[in-house]
Tab-separated table of C-alpha atoms and ligand atoms in Angstrom:
chain	number	residue	atom	x	y	z
A	22	UNK	CA	0.000	0.000	0.000
A	23	UNK	CA	1.436	3.391	-1.043
A	24	UNK	CA	1.530	6.182	1.539
A	25	UNK	CA	0.849	9.831	0.749
A	26	UNK	CA	1.469	12.838	2.975
A	27	UNK	CA	-0.513	16.023	2.243
A	28	UNK	CA	-0.052	19.528	3.582
A	29	UNK	CA	-3.145	21.708	3.087
A	30	UNK	CA	-5.416	18.657	3.397
A	31	UNK	CA	-8.211	20.720	4.999
A	32	UNK	CA	-8.375	23.050	1.970
A	33	UNK	CA	-10.408	22.688	-1.218
A	34	UNK	CA	-7.750	20.772	-3.184
A	35	UNK	CA	-6.542	18.751	-0.192
A	36	UNK	CA	-10.000	17.302	0.343
A	37	UNK	CA	-10.442	16.282	-3.321
A	38	UNK	CA	-6.922	14.859	-3.489
A	39	UNK	CA	-7.376	12.857	-0.267
A	40	UNK	CA	-10.560	11.330	-1.742
A	41	UNK	CA	-8.765	10.456	-4.985
A	42	UNK	CA	-5.815	8.834	-3.174
A	43	UNK	CA	-8.052	6.811	-0.826
A	44	UNK	CA	-10.043	5.587	-3.831
A	45	UNK	CA	-6.761	4.420	-5.366
A	46	UNK	CA	-5.846	2.398	-2.271
A	47	UNK	CA	-3.359	4.789	-0.653
A	48	UNK	CA	-2.834	5.259	3.071
A	49	UNK	CA	-3.329	9.006	3.451
A	50	UNK	CA	-1.667	11.226	6.073
A	51	UNK	CA	-2.557	14.907	6.352
A	52	UNK	CA	-1.108	17.858	8.203
A	53	UNK	CA	-3.696	19.963	10.014
A	54	UNK	CA	-3.308	23.181	11.948
A	55	UNK	CA	-4.576	23.552	15.458
A	56	UNK	CA	-7.485	26.019	15.369
A	57	UNK	CA	-9.990	27.210	17.965
A	58	UNK	CA	-12.805	25.877	15.775
A	59	UNK	CA	-13.019	22.670	13.726
A	60	UNK	CA	-11.262	23.106	10.371
A	61	UNK	CA	-11.903	19.598	9.017
A	62	UNK	CA	-15.401	20.189	7.560
A	63	UNK	CA	-14.275	19.359	4.007
A	64	UNK	CA	-12.964	15.988	5.222
A	65	UNK	CA	-16.098	14.849	7.058
A	66	UNK	CA	-17.174	12.427	4.325
A	67	UNK	CA	-13.855	10.534	4.360
A	68	UNK	CA	-12.872	10.822	8.009
A	69	UNK	CA	-12.206	7.472	9.648
A	70	UNK	CA	-11.572	7.117	13.359
A	71	UNK	CA	-7.845	6.195	13.566
A	72	UNK	CA	-8.796	3.554	16.188
A	73	UNK	CA	-10.826	1.671	13.570
A	74	UNK	CA	-9.109	-1.623	12.664
A	75	UNK	CA	-8.561	-0.831	8.974
A	76	UNK	CA	-8.086	2.943	9.074
A	77	UNK	CA	-6.080	4.305	6.127
A	78	UNK	CA	-6.583	7.965	6.917
A	79	UNK	CA	-4.581	9.844	9.567
A	80	UNK	CA	-4.400	13.504	10.533
A	81	UNK	CA	-1.388	15.019	12.312
A	82	UNK	CA	-1.100	18.422	13.946
A	83	UNK	CA	1.568	20.620	12.414
A	84	UNK	CA	2.309	23.751	10.457
A	85	UNK	CA	4.669	24.435	7.559
A	86	UNK	CA	6.150	27.274	9.624
A	87	UNK	CA	7.470	24.608	12.043
A	88	UNK	CA	10.360	22.901	10.243
A	89	UNK	CA	11.263	20.531	13.098
A	90	UNK	CA	7.687	19.293	13.345
A	91	UNK	CA	7.250	18.506	9.663
A	92	UNK	CA	10.666	16.817	9.531
A	93	UNK	CA	9.732	14.583	12.466
A	94	UNK	CA	6.416	13.690	10.819
A	95	UNK	CA	8.021	12.712	7.519
A	96	UNK	CA	10.586	10.553	9.352
A	97	UNK	CA	7.729	8.861	11.184
A	98	UNK	CA	5.326	8.369	8.246
A	99	UNK	CA	7.959	7.703	5.539
A	100	UNK	CA	5.569	8.458	2.676
A	101	UNK	CA	6.059	7.505	-0.972
A	102	UNK	CA	4.516	10.773	-2.160
A	103	UNK	CA	4.278	14.246	-0.615
A	104	UNK	CA	1.820	16.842	-1.940
A	105	UNK	CA	2.644	20.331	-0.687
A	106	UNK	CA	-0.646	22.242	-0.902
A	107	UNK	CA	-0.387	24.381	2.258
A	108	UNK	CA	-0.583	28.113	1.603
A	109	UNK	CA	-2.079	31.420	2.597
A	110	UNK	CA	-3.729	31.226	-0.809
A	111	UNK	CA	-5.726	34.471	-1.001
A	112	UNK	CA	-4.084	36.980	-3.336
A	113	UNK	CA	-5.738	40.110	-1.883
A	114	UNK	CA	-4.969	39.038	1.709
A	115	UNK	CA	-1.312	38.596	0.717
A	116	UNK	CA	-1.035	42.374	0.281
A	117	UNK	CA	-2.175	42.799	3.908
A	118	UNK	CA	-0.132	39.898	5.289
A	119	UNK	CA	2.912	39.827	3.042
A	120	UNK	CA	5.458	38.408	5.506
A	121	UNK	CA	3.054	35.780	6.807
A	122	UNK	CA	2.267	34.749	3.212
A	123	UNK	CA	5.963	34.483	2.320
A	124	UNK	CA	6.572	32.406	5.439
A	125	UNK	CA	3.864	29.845	4.598
A	126	UNK	CA	4.228	29.823	0.808
A	127	UNK	CA	7.951	30.322	0.108
A	128	UNK	CA	9.698	29.277	3.330
A	129	UNK	CA	7.032	26.663	4.061
A	130	UNK	CA	7.925	24.963	0.771
A	131	UNK	CA	11.626	25.186	1.569
A	132	UNK	CA	11.007	23.555	4.967
A	133	UNK	CA	9.044	20.737	3.320
A	134	UNK	CA	11.817	20.210	0.755
A	135	UNK	CA	14.443	20.085	3.525
A	136	UNK	CA	12.321	17.568	5.438
A	137	UNK	CA	12.038	15.395	2.308
A	138	UNK	CA	15.767	15.680	1.582
A	139	UNK	CA	16.665	14.669	5.165
A	140	UNK	CA	14.233	11.748	5.163
A	141	UNK	CA	15.490	10.475	1.797
A	142	UNK	CA	19.102	10.763	2.974
A	143	UNK	CA	18.483	8.984	6.286
A	144	UNK	CA	16.195	6.207	5.022
A	145	UNK	CA	17.379	5.732	1.407
A	146	UNK	CA	13.736	5.570	0.374
A	147	UNK	CA	12.515	7.575	-2.656
A	148	UNK	CA	9.921	10.252	-1.871
A	149	UNK	CA	8.135	11.956	-4.761
A	150	UNK	CA	7.165	15.598	-4.184
A	151	UNK	CA	4.409	17.707	-5.753
A	152	UNK	CA	4.642	21.501	-5.416
A	153	UNK	CA	1.414	23.494	-5.816
A	154	UNK	CA	2.448	26.259	-8.196
A	155	UNK	CA	0.040	28.842	-9.562
A	156	UNK	CA	-0.859	30.682	-12.768
A	157	UNK	CA	-0.528	33.828	-10.614
A	158	UNK	CA	3.224	33.374	-11.190
A	159	UNK	CA	2.657	34.477	-14.821
A	160	UNK	CA	0.899	37.612	-13.566
A	161	UNK	CA	1.335	40.342	-16.168
A	162	UNK	CA	2.711	38.087	-18.943
A	163	UNK	CA	0.127	38.025	-21.744
A	164	UNK	CA	-1.882	34.857	-22.541
A	165	UNK	CA	-1.846	32.104	-23.564
A	166	UNK	CA	0.592	31.101	-20.793
A	167	UNK	CA	2.516	27.825	-20.874
A	168	UNK	CA	5.651	26.322	-19.271
A	169	UNK	CA	7.870	28.627	-21.398
A	170	UNK	CA	6.111	31.855	-20.386
A	171	UNK	CA	8.107	34.320	-18.279
A	172	UNK	CA	7.050	34.694	-14.633
A	173	UNK	CA	5.919	38.266	-13.830
A	174	UNK	CA	4.280	38.009	-10.382
A	175	UNK	CA	1.968	40.843	-9.261
A	176	UNK	CA	1.363	40.155	-5.546
A	177	UNK	CA	3.283	38.999	-2.456
A	178	UNK	CA	1.460	35.649	-2.872
A	179	UNK	CA	2.639	35.269	-6.463
A	180	UNK	CA	6.214	36.322	-5.671
A	181	UNK	CA	6.276	33.701	-2.904
A	182	UNK	CA	4.948	31.007	-5.286
A	183	UNK	CA	7.705	31.894	-7.804
A	184	UNK	CA	10.240	31.523	-5.022
A	185	UNK	CA	8.750	28.141	-4.010
A	186	UNK	CA	8.841	27.045	-7.669
A	187	UNK	CA	12.559	27.798	-7.969
A	188	UNK	CA	13.355	26.153	-4.612
A	189	UNK	CA	11.665	23.045	-5.975
A	190	UNK	CA	13.587	23.168	-9.280
A	191	UNK	CA	16.844	23.694	-7.382
A	192	UNK	CA	16.247	20.739	-5.025
A	193	UNK	CA	15.424	18.544	-8.033
A	194	UNK	CA	18.665	19.501	-9.775
A	195	UNK	CA	20.924	19.658	-6.699
A	196	UNK	CA	19.845	16.447	-4.971
A	197	UNK	CA	18.299	14.409	-7.788
A	198	UNK	CA	14.927	14.330	-6.001
A	199	UNK	CA	11.690	13.489	-7.860
A	200	UNK	CA	9.959	16.870	-7.680
A	201	UNK	CA	7.153	18.061	-9.973
A	202	UNK	CA	5.825	21.607	-10.130
A	203	UNK	CA	2.188	21.905	-11.152
A	204	UNK	CA	1.358	25.373	-12.488
A	205	UNK	CA	-2.378	25.294	-11.983
A	206	UNK	CA	-4.823	27.865	-13.282
A	207	UNK	CA	-7.870	28.797	-11.160
A	208	UNK	CA	-9.966	25.830	-10.125
A	209	UNK	CA	-13.157	26.073	-8.180
A	210	UNK	CA	-15.853	23.792	-6.791
A	211	UNK	CA	-18.735	23.479	-4.364
A	212	UNK	CA	-16.001	23.413	-1.660
A	213	UNK	CA	-14.241	26.603	-2.755
A	214	UNK	CA	-13.438	29.038	0.057
A	215	UNK	CA	-16.220	31.596	0.317
A	216	UNK	CA	-14.012	34.663	-0.172
A	217	UNK	CA	-12.798	33.674	-3.650
A	218	UNK	CA	-14.823	35.461	-6.293
A	219	UNK	CA	-16.679	32.480	-7.813
A	220	UNK	CA	-17.974	31.150	-4.509
A	221	UNK	CA	-18.654	34.643	-3.203
A	222	UNK	CA	-20.894	35.102	-6.261
A	223	UNK	CA	-22.699	31.728	-6.052
A	224	UNK	CA	-23.193	31.987	-2.275
A	225	UNK	CA	-24.290	35.622	-2.573
A	226	UNK	CA	-26.695	35.301	-5.522
A	227	UNK	CA	-28.386	32.173	-4.148
A	228	UNK	CA	-28.831	33.796	-0.722
A	229	UNK	CA	-30.265	36.923	-2.368
A	230	UNK	CA	-32.581	34.684	-4.429
A	231	UNK	CA	-34.032	33.314	-1.168
A	232	UNK	CA	-34.181	36.678	0.602
A	233	UNK	CA	-31.317	35.954	3.018
A	234	UNK	CA	-29.100	38.805	1.797
A	235	UNK	CA	-29.626	42.020	-0.205
A	236	UNK	CA	-26.378	42.817	-2.008
A	237	UNK	CA	-22.965	41.485	-3.013
A	238	UNK	CA	-20.010	43.858	-2.915
A	239	UNK	CA	-17.285	43.039	-5.434
A	240	UNK	CA	-14.125	44.569	-6.910
A	241	UNK	CA	-12.819	44.314	-10.478
A	242	UNK	CA	-15.345	42.598	-12.779
A	243	UNK	CA	-13.184	42.834	-15.914
A	244	UNK	CA	-10.352	40.469	-15.023
A	245	UNK	CA	-10.296	37.202	-16.974
A	246	UNK	CA	-9.618	33.797	-15.466
A	247	UNK	CA	-9.298	30.274	-16.857
A	248	UNK	CA	-11.664	28.478	-14.446
A	249	UNK	CA	-11.808	24.678	-14.127
A	250	UNK	CA	-13.129	22.195	-11.546
A	251	UNK	CA	-10.842	21.179	-8.642
A	252	UNK	CA	-11.616	17.437	-8.982
A	253	UNK	CA	-10.103	17.485	-12.493
A	254	UNK	CA	-7.028	19.370	-11.279
A	255	UNK	CA	-6.089	17.055	-8.387
A	256	UNK	CA	-6.075	14.200	-10.930
A	257	UNK	CA	-3.326	16.090	-12.783
A	258	UNK	CA	-1.328	16.430	-9.524
A	259	UNK	CA	-1.424	12.687	-8.998
A	260	UNK	CA	-0.516	11.962	-12.639
A	261	UNK	CA	2.595	14.160	-12.351
A	262	UNK	CA	3.968	11.889	-9.617
A	263	UNK	CA	3.268	8.690	-11.597
A	264	UNK	CA	5.608	9.591	-14.504
A	265	UNK	CA	9.051	8.089	-15.163
A	266	UNK	CA	10.734	11.506	-14.820
A	267	UNK	CA	9.882	14.606	-12.785
A	268	UNK	CA	8.834	17.683	-14.742
A	269	UNK	CA	6.760	20.874	-14.580
A	270	UNK	CA	3.282	21.181	-16.121
A	271	UNK	CA	0.671	23.860	-16.766
A	272	UNK	CA	-2.856	22.660	-15.941
A	273	UNK	CA	-5.737	24.698	-17.422
A	274	UNK	CA	-8.898	24.418	-19.501
A	275	UNK	CA	-7.657	26.827	-22.189
A	276	UNK	CA	-10.868	28.886	-21.945
A	277	UNK	CA	-11.064	32.222	-20.129
A	278	UNK	CA	-14.012	34.313	-18.904
A	279	UNK	CA	-14.386	37.632	-17.117
A	280	UNK	CA	-15.847	37.884	-13.619
A	281	UNK	CA	-18.763	39.667	-15.330
A	282	UNK	CA	-19.343	36.565	-17.517
A	283	UNK	CA	-19.336	34.380	-14.407
A	284	UNK	CA	-22.061	36.656	-12.986
A	285	UNK	CA	-24.015	36.430	-16.286
A	286	UNK	CA	-23.877	32.628	-16.219
A	287	UNK	CA	-24.874	32.308	-12.537
A	288	UNK	CA	-27.567	34.994	-12.899
A	289	UNK	CA	-29.076	33.202	-15.919
A	290	UNK	CA	-29.401	29.930	-13.966
A	291	UNK	CA	-31.260	31.775	-11.179
A	292	UNK	CA	-33.173	33.992	-13.662
A	293	UNK	CA	-31.852	37.033	-11.796
A	294	UNK	CA	-30.560	40.372	-13.040
A	295	UNK	CA	-27.316	40.484	-11.044
A	296	UNK	CA	-26.715	44.141	-12.035
A	297	UNK	CA	-29.451	45.139	-9.564
A	298	UNK	CA	-27.734	43.460	-6.586
A	299	UNK	CA	-23.982	43.763	-7.210
A	300	UNK	CA	-22.142	46.885	-6.060
A	301	UNK	CA	-18.527	47.952	-6.272
A	302	UNK	CA	-16.531	48.129	-3.043
A	303	UNK	CA	-13.040	49.513	-3.638
A	304	UNK	CA	-11.617	47.463	-0.773
A	305	UNK	CA	-11.824	44.396	-3.016
A	306	UNK	CA	-9.595	46.016	-5.663
A	307	UNK	CA	-5.950	44.950	-5.609
A	308	UNK	CA	-2.973	47.350	-5.666
A	309	UNK	CA	-1.674	45.419	-8.694
A	310	UNK	CA	-4.126	43.222	-10.593
A	311	UNK	CA	-3.605	40.212	-12.858
A	312	UNK	CA	-5.815	41.030	-15.841
A	313	UNK	CA	-5.797	38.007	-18.052
A	314	UNK	CA	-4.982	34.356	-17.364
A	315	UNK	CA	-5.622	31.733	-20.029
A	316	UNK	CA	-3.547	28.565	-19.947
A	317	UNK	CA	-2.091	26.408	-22.669
A	318	UNK	CA	-2.028	22.911	-21.147
A	319	UNK	CA	-0.938	21.080	-24.292
A	320	UNK	CA	2.086	19.538	-22.503
A	321	UNK	CA	-0.128	18.036	-19.767
A	322	UNK	CA	-2.555	16.767	-22.426
A	323	UNK	CA	0.273	15.200	-24.430
A	324	UNK	CA	2.477	13.763	-21.668
A	325	UNK	CA	0.007	13.088	-18.841
A	326	UNK	CA	-2.953	12.345	-21.101
A	327	UNK	CA	-4.863	14.756	-18.844
A	328	UNK	CA	-8.075	16.455	-19.912
A	329	UNK	CA	-10.612	18.448	-17.887
A	330	UNK	CA	-14.068	16.884	-17.712
A	331	UNK	CA	-16.012	19.869	-16.337
A	332	UNK	CA	-16.425	22.953	-18.552
A	333	UNK	CA	-17.248	26.529	-17.504
A	334	UNK	CA	-21.047	26.217	-17.816
A	335	UNK	CA	-21.107	22.945	-15.883
A	336	UNK	CA	-18.829	24.373	-13.177
A	337	UNK	CA	-21.100	27.381	-12.604
A	338	UNK	CA	-24.219	25.183	-12.675
A	339	UNK	CA	-22.821	22.787	-10.047
A	340	UNK	CA	-21.763	25.632	-7.757
A	341	UNK	CA	-25.102	27.461	-8.066
A	342	UNK	CA	-27.146	24.290	-7.455
A	343	UNK	CA	-25.039	23.368	-4.434
A	344	UNK	CA	-25.289	26.839	-2.911
A	345	UNK	CA	-29.003	27.071	-3.610
A	346	UNK	CA	-29.499	23.890	-1.571
A	347	UNK	CA	-27.309	25.353	1.183
A	348	UNK	CA	-29.320	28.599	1.226
A	349	UNK	CA	-32.586	26.612	1.420
A	350	UNK	CA	-31.263	24.750	4.483
A	351	UNK	CA	-30.182	28.047	6.021
A	352	UNK	CA	-33.648	29.492	5.436
A	353	UNK	CA	-35.463	26.475	6.897
A	354	UNK	CA	-33.248	26.510	9.998
A	355	UNK	CA	-33.837	30.212	10.462
A	356	UNK	CA	-37.612	29.906	10.023
A	357	UNK	CA	-37.653	27.045	12.566
A	358	UNK	CA	-35.912	29.275	15.105
A	359	UNK	CA	-32.460	27.736	14.717
A	360	UNK	CA	-29.432	29.578	13.394
A	361	UNK	CA	-28.888	33.248	12.676
A	362	UNK	CA	-29.004	34.743	9.221
A	363	UNK	CA	-25.783	36.683	8.735
A	364	UNK	CA	-25.673	39.160	5.897
A	365	UNK	CA	-22.607	40.618	4.235
A	366	UNK	CA	-19.868	39.034	6.336
A	367	UNK	CA	-18.010	37.505	3.413
A	368	UNK	CA	-14.950	39.750	3.124
A	369	UNK	CA	-11.846	39.730	0.851
B	8	NAP	P1	-7.160	26.617	0.299
B	8	NAP	O1	-8.537	26.071	0.175
B	8	NAP	O2	-6.961	28.029	0.720
B	8	NAP	O3	-6.363	25.647	1.306
B	8	NAP	C1	-5.109	26.018	1.831
B	8	NAP	C2	-4.675	24.952	2.806
B	8	NAP	O4	-3.399	25.313	3.370
B	8	NAP	C3	-5.632	24.768	4.014
B	8	NAP	O5	-5.652	23.409	4.342
B	8	NAP	C4	-4.929	25.556	5.100
B	8	NAP	O6	-5.262	25.138	6.411
B	8	NAP	C5	-3.478	25.204	4.795
B	8	NAP	N1	-2.505	26.100	5.399
B	8	NAP	C6	-2.429	27.458	5.318
B	8	NAP	N2	-1.362	27.901	5.992
B	8	NAP	C7	-0.746	26.817	6.526
B	8	NAP	C8	0.390	26.634	7.344
B	8	NAP	N3	1.144	27.662	7.752
B	8	NAP	N4	0.740	25.361	7.705
B	8	NAP	C9	-0.015	24.314	7.307
B	8	NAP	N5	-1.125	24.426	6.543
B	8	NAP	C10	-1.470	25.663	6.163
B	8	NAP	O7	-6.365	26.456	-1.066
B	8	NAP	P2	-6.688	25.483	-2.326
B	8	NAP	O8	-7.540	26.215	-3.274
B	8	NAP	O9	-7.051	24.157	-1.836
B	8	NAP	O10	-5.233	25.433	-3.001
B	8	NAP	C11	-4.277	24.430	-2.648
B	8	NAP	C12	-2.885	24.897	-3.060
B	8	NAP	O11	-2.866	25.140	-4.475
B	8	NAP	C13	-2.438	26.196	-2.421
B	8	NAP	O12	-1.040	26.123	-2.265
B	8	NAP	C14	-2.776	27.256	-3.456
B	8	NAP	O13	-1.949	28.378	-3.307
B	8	NAP	C15	-2.486	26.493	-4.738
B	8	NAP	N6	-3.248	26.876	-5.926
B	8	NAP	C16	-4.614	26.957	-5.869
B	8	NAP	C17	-5.302	27.274	-7.033
B	8	NAP	C18	-6.806	27.355	-7.041
B	8	NAP	O14	-7.355	27.953	-7.988
B	8	NAP	N7	-7.504	26.773	-6.079
B	8	NAP	C19	-4.604	27.504	-8.227
B	8	NAP	C20	-3.220	27.406	-8.224
B	8	NAP	C21	-2.546	27.078	-7.073
B	8	NAP	P3	-6.567	25.717	7.179
B	8	NAP	O15	-7.745	24.940	6.631
B	8	NAP	O16	-6.259	25.416	8.583
B	8	NAP	O17	-6.649	27.184	6.859
B	9	GDD	N1	-11.657	37.393	-4.037
B	9	GDD	C1	-12.316	38.342	-4.707
B	9	GDD	N2	-13.318	39.015	-4.065
B	9	GDD	N3	-11.970	38.600	-5.983
B	9	GDD	C2	-12.664	39.546	-6.658
B	9	GDD	C3	-13.708	40.251	-6.058
B	9	GDD	C4	-14.043	39.994	-4.695
B	9	GDD	O1	-14.927	40.584	-4.112
B	9	GDD	N4	-14.228	41.106	-6.989
B	9	GDD	C5	-13.534	40.927	-8.112
B	9	GDD	N5	-12.571	39.996	-7.927
B	9	GDD	C6	-11.570	39.591	-8.926
B	9	GDD	C7	-10.125	39.653	-8.431
B	9	GDD	O2	-9.640	40.990	-8.467
B	9	GDD	C8	-9.448	38.729	-9.444
B	9	GDD	O3	-9.121	39.452	-10.604
B	9	GDD	C9	-10.541	37.698	-9.768
B	9	GDD	O4	-11.777	38.232	-9.280
B	9	GDD	C10	-10.313	36.326	-9.136
B	9	GDD	O5	-10.067	36.514	-7.749
B	9	GDD	P1	-10.012	35.258	-6.739
B	9	GDD	O6	-11.213	34.433	-6.893
B	9	GDD	O7	-9.682	35.805	-5.392
B	9	GDD	O8	-8.815	34.382	-7.327
B	9	GDD	P2	-7.341	34.769	-7.810
B	9	GDD	O9	-7.315	34.593	-9.304
B	9	GDD	O10	-6.890	36.057	-7.263
B	9	GDD	O11	-6.458	33.639	-7.102
B	9	GDD	C11	-6.870	32.271	-7.114
B	9	GDD	O12	-6.335	31.611	-8.230
B	9	GDD	C12	-4.914	31.513	-8.259
B	9	GDD	C13	-4.527	30.796	-9.563
B	9	GDD	O13	-4.514	31.689	-10.624
B	9	GDD	C14	-6.405	31.645	-5.793
B	9	GDD	O14	-6.963	30.355	-5.681
B	9	GDD	C15	-4.887	31.523	-5.754
B	9	GDD	O15	-4.503	30.777	-4.604
B	9	GDD	C16	-4.440	30.762	-7.025
B	9	GDD	O16	-3.039	30.621	-7.042
């Protein structure tokens, strides 16, 4: 049985990847941060009590800012594959928390690479490493962007991801480690964090539809993103670690839409005129914006035989339907005297 170790397992991608690996017979170990509230909601459907006789799913407390802790965990687990997904992943927040973002994203990756290097050296066992790179690294470079496109990062988050990317390349070349960088374009889902624009829109419009909220406040509606579904993208991560040689790959649908087009699509499903309920709030504008991301994933298609299964229309439909069901539950609970209806608390 292969063992995988995931940082960022409680996030959107971590939860989809953990499901994929369990379905392929892996023993899955995940790093979780101690928090004052439960942060494992996305893992509820796959959680197995570690006391159960045939448990293949284990969570360990840790943080990528704690190098000694992650090194000890890798020595203990001795995984075959490590997926480094942990990050302060919100671009706008990275302008407010630049040092913290660099610590988790750039130095966090370096600490994970050091932990892998030490474990490989002390045990002699091969460990394959996936680094979660981002299309934000291309930033201001015009589309279509592929593996040859120059990095031109436009936020502290993106600069930190570029740094993590080059640490990973350097450790591959210096120590002969199997390290793959995925350069993934935006991918969303029903589990997307609620302060990213797609989920903010689907949560907001569906709540407005049911009278739970009056307005959504957004920033720049003209930026273009290449949006895919997270379940398709974690499959590409896994494929990268199953190859004969480590390499770097762009993962994208090849189709880009503006935020405005996302609103059009979601509004049409709900038969709502979003222009009546969306207002600009300048606090959601970024000091430097990334205007246009559209990926060319021909290398991943050719070498990994990877293709996305969910297109833009299907992605929006799934997210709207999911959030409509969630809003209905919220409404029923409220009308039965349980739960408070909170309006307008979704910042960033
Ligand atoms: P996400 O939902 O924001 O999840 C981030 C994960 O990182 C969470 O599990 C979070 O834990 C964890 N984390 C944050 N800081 C940490 C720290 N210091 N130590 C340990 N864990 C920490 O992000 P995602 O969308 O799943 O993305 C996964 C990775 O892919 C990230 O590295 C992101 O930057 C990158 N990426 C994402 C996209 C995309 O469109 N989704 C595209 C390209 C690249 P908590 O749950 O405790 O907060
Ligand atoms: N979050 C947010 N909130 N974004 C808004 C809003 C708003 O109210 N209004 C407009 N936008 C615009 C942003 O300015 C940006 O141009 C676009 O919507 C997408 O923003 P996000 O959904 O926050 O995603 P992102 O593209 O900045 O970053 C995501 O994708 C990257 C890959 O390209 C994150 O998942 C990153 O972690 C990831 O690396």
